[in-house]
Amino acid sequence: MKKIIKNGTIVTAAETYTADMMIENGIITTIAVQLDAPDAEIIDASGCYIFPGGIDPHTHLDMPFGGTTTVDDFESGTKAAAFGGTTTIIDFCLTNKGKSLQSAVDTWHTKSQDKAVIDYSFHLMISEINDDVLTELPVIMEHEGITSFKVFMAYKNSFQADDGTLYKTLQTARREGALVMVHAENGDVIEFLIEQALAARQTDPIYHALTRPPELEGEATGRAISLTGLTDSQLYVVHVTCADAALKIAEGRKQGLRIYGETCPQYLVLDQTDLEKPDFEGAKYVWSPPLREKWNQDVLWDCLWNGSLQTIGSDQCSFDFKGQKELGRGDFSKIPNGGPIIEDRFSILYSEGVAKGRISLNQFVSMVSTTSAKLFGMFPQKGTLSIGSDADIVIFDPTVKRTLSAATHHMKVDYSAFEGMEVTGEPVSVLSRGEFVIRDKTFVGTPGSGQYLHRNRFEAPATTELKTMPETELSGGVI
């Protein structure tokens, strides 16, 4: 059945205007003033923004870690994402040394099959580079449409790869047309600091942050950028938390390198003091890289505003407080790393960014949707509202004020990282390829309706000059 969305304000990364929008067979077919069709369902979006569906480029659903597994899987995680205005996710497919890449991808297909309520794709972790991997990577790219590779520079003795592996991955990505992603922390030094802290009986959650200082994130970020420049490749730094890392990315981009940076809502609104909460409550805020001192938030917002950072991921990786986070009582290093963010990513960026004047509406759309679509080979099918694009649409009420809470979220996890936080704005209805997943704040989707996406190879998006804020001093320099 045809649908026409009327009376809303359409917002893309480039434009804001009033028009009607017609949807047929899951595709946007017409955008014009005062559309009409006798056989169309009319959707009234009066007083609302019409956004392209959010793209979350960074999720971990049904992921094993630290002897346990994330509590939110592809069904509950994508349902929560849809409530939050996200219509596409890219999840991280973990690999094992000595086993084929295809076996890892097959495992992730099994995890997601008949569960996802929105569209999804995978990034592929690279833990080793040898002849078998180098032979298989182009095959995976062609057959699976996976065009982004993840290298961990941290988690020694589990995920961490050495610099040679990163270098060869960057070389391969340059040749094959892929985007390399890095978790940038110096895992070797972190491991040493953790051993020192535990030997000194420093076991509370706050020591998770203190053994992963921002200098080690900045150092690893700079190292990855240097290797990217040496290979003339392209790099995407995930979950940037601090000035040390953000300024390295800004400098690399000024030099003309193809460097892109992602931050997450938790780093924009929470800070290191949350790990000091009594009665082990600080464990709820243990993820990596850790929360930083509050002043870093201003730097991250400035870097989003001026284009040094381009995207917002959730780094969704939810573990229950009871029974899972509690595994680390008496030893912070055993607290499963990760938090429940997927549902609140979209609204927090709108509320803290647009509603408070830190970013524009069009920048918001770029950060939560369009730039990820471009970087990860989905544009213009995803990430915009244009004729021929998938009808992934969020009807968003910018006037609603509400309080985030575990009592009202739609994830399985037993706590909210943003408990009690008031936000402005809420997704009212969400469509995936023209079909309602959320309608009037009620779930009407179907598990398994989400489609796996084969993505195109990397093409560097057009760059724009960084905006400048002459009066704004940032740690380490001026952007």
PDB file of N, CA, C and O in Angstrom, residues 12 18 74 99 111 181 239 252 358 365 369 397 436-437 453 455:
ATOM      1  N   THR A  12      17.379  16.664   6.198  1.00  0.00           N
ATOM      2  CA  THR A  12      18.490  15.820   5.773  1.00  0.00           C
ATOM      3  C   THR A  12      19.787  16.463   6.257  1.00  0.00           C
ATOM      4  O   THR A  12      19.764  17.492   6.936  1.00  0.00           O
ATOM      5  N   THR A  18       9.671  21.964   4.133  1.00  0.00           N
ATOM      6  CA  THR A  18       8.347  21.379   4.343  1.00  0.00           C
ATOM      7  C   THR A  18       7.832  20.804   3.023  1.00  0.00           C
ATOM      8  O   THR A  18       7.820  21.491   1.998  1.00  0.00           O
ATOM      9  N   PHE A  74      20.052  -9.924  18.917  1.00  0.00           N
ATOM     10  CA  PHE A  74      19.619  -9.214  17.717  1.00  0.00           C
ATOM     11  C   PHE A  74      18.129  -8.906  17.712  1.00  0.00           C
ATOM     12  O   PHE A  74      17.688  -8.010  16.983  1.00  0.00           O
ATOM     13  N   LYS A  99      41.157 -19.868  12.614  1.00  0.00           N
ATOM     14  CA  LYS A  99      39.905 -20.291  11.989  1.00  0.00           C
ATOM     15  C   LYS A  99      39.567 -19.357  10.832  1.00  0.00           C
ATOM     16  O   LYS A  99      39.982 -18.200  10.799  1.00  0.00           O
ATOM     17  N   LYS A 111      23.464 -15.885  14.617  1.00  0.00           N
ATOM     18  CA  LYS A 111      22.994 -15.071  15.739  1.00  0.00           C
ATOM     19  C   LYS A 111      21.849 -14.144  15.332  1.00  0.00           C
ATOM     20  O   LYS A 111      20.933 -13.885  16.116  1.00  0.00           O
ATOM     21  N   MET A 181      38.936   0.051  10.930  1.00  0.00           N
ATOM     22  CA  MET A 181      38.490   0.646  12.183  1.00  0.00           C
ATOM     23  C   MET A 181      39.445   0.202  13.287  1.00  0.00           C
ATOM     24  O   MET A 181      39.900  -0.945  13.299  1.00  0.00           O
ATOM     25  N   HIS A 239      34.774   5.086  19.041  1.00  0.00           N
ATOM     26  CA  HIS A 239      34.546   5.576  20.415  1.00  0.00           C
ATOM     27  C   HIS A 239      35.653   6.474  20.976  1.00  0.00           C
ATOM     28  O   HIS A 239      36.310   6.162  21.960  1.00  0.00           O
ATOM     29  N   GLY A 252      45.499  14.937  11.928  1.00  0.00           N
ATOM     30  CA  GLY A 252      45.636  14.057  10.773  1.00  0.00           C
ATOM     31  C   GLY A 252      44.784  14.511   9.602  1.00  0.00           C
ATOM     32  O   GLY A 252      45.206  14.465   8.441  1.00  0.00           O
ATOM     33  N   ARG A 358      24.308  23.210  20.451  1.00  0.00           N
ATOM     34  CA  ARG A 358      25.704  22.833  20.198  1.00  0.00           C
ATOM     35  C   ARG A 358      25.953  22.430  18.744  1.00  0.00           C
ATOM     36  O   ARG A 358      27.061  22.569  18.234  1.00  0.00           O
ATOM     37  N   VAL A 365      21.613  15.134  11.678  1.00  0.00           N
ATOM     38  CA  VAL A 365      21.297  14.077  10.720  1.00  0.00           C
ATOM     39  C   VAL A 365      22.576  13.475  10.145  1.00  0.00           C
ATOM     40  O   VAL A 365      22.692  12.250   9.980  1.00  0.00           O
ATOM     41  N   SER A 369      23.310   9.516  10.974  1.00  0.00           N
ATOM     42  CA  SER A 369      22.846   8.719   9.849  1.00  0.00           C
ATOM     43  C   SER A 369      23.710   8.866   8.598  1.00  0.00           C
ATOM     44  O   SER A 369      24.350   7.917   8.165  1.00  0.00           O
ATOM     45  N   ASP A 397       9.087  13.954  17.434  1.00  0.00           N
ATOM     46  CA  ASP A 397       8.461  15.081  18.120  1.00  0.00           C
ATOM     47  C   ASP A 397       9.527  15.818  18.928  1.00  0.00           C
ATOM     48  O   ASP A 397      10.033  15.285  19.921  1.00  0.00           O
ATOM     49  N   PHE A 436       5.992   0.214   9.107  1.00  0.00           N
ATOM     50  CA  PHE A 436       6.125   0.652  10.494  1.00  0.00           C
ATOM     51  C   PHE A 436       6.791  -0.433  11.340  1.00  0.00           C
ATOM     52  O   PHE A 436       6.396  -1.602  11.313  1.00  0.00           O
ATOM     53  N   VAL A 437       7.794  -0.019  12.082  1.00  0.00           N
ATOM     54  CA  VAL A 437       8.358  -0.860  13.141  1.00  0.00           C
ATOM     55  C   VAL A 437       7.855  -0.341  14.485  1.00  0.00           C
ATOM     56  O   VAL A 437       7.475  -1.111  15.362  1.00  0.00           O
ATOM     57  N   LEU A 453      22.479  -6.427   4.914  1.00  0.00           N
ATOM     58  CA  LEU A 453      22.905  -5.505   3.862  1.00  0.00           C
ATOM     59  C   LEU A 453      24.288  -5.856   3.328  1.00  0.00           C
ATOM     60  O   LEU A 453      25.255  -5.954   4.092  1.00  0.00           O
ATOM     61  N   ARG A 455      27.246  -4.298   1.553  1.00  0.00           N
ATOM     62  CA  ARG A 455      27.656  -2.901   1.417  1.00  0.00           C
ATOM     63  C   ARG A 455      28.694  -2.723   0.307  1.00  0.00           C
ATOM     64  O   ARG A 455      29.429  -3.658  -0.023  1.00  0.00           O
TER      65      ARG A 455
END
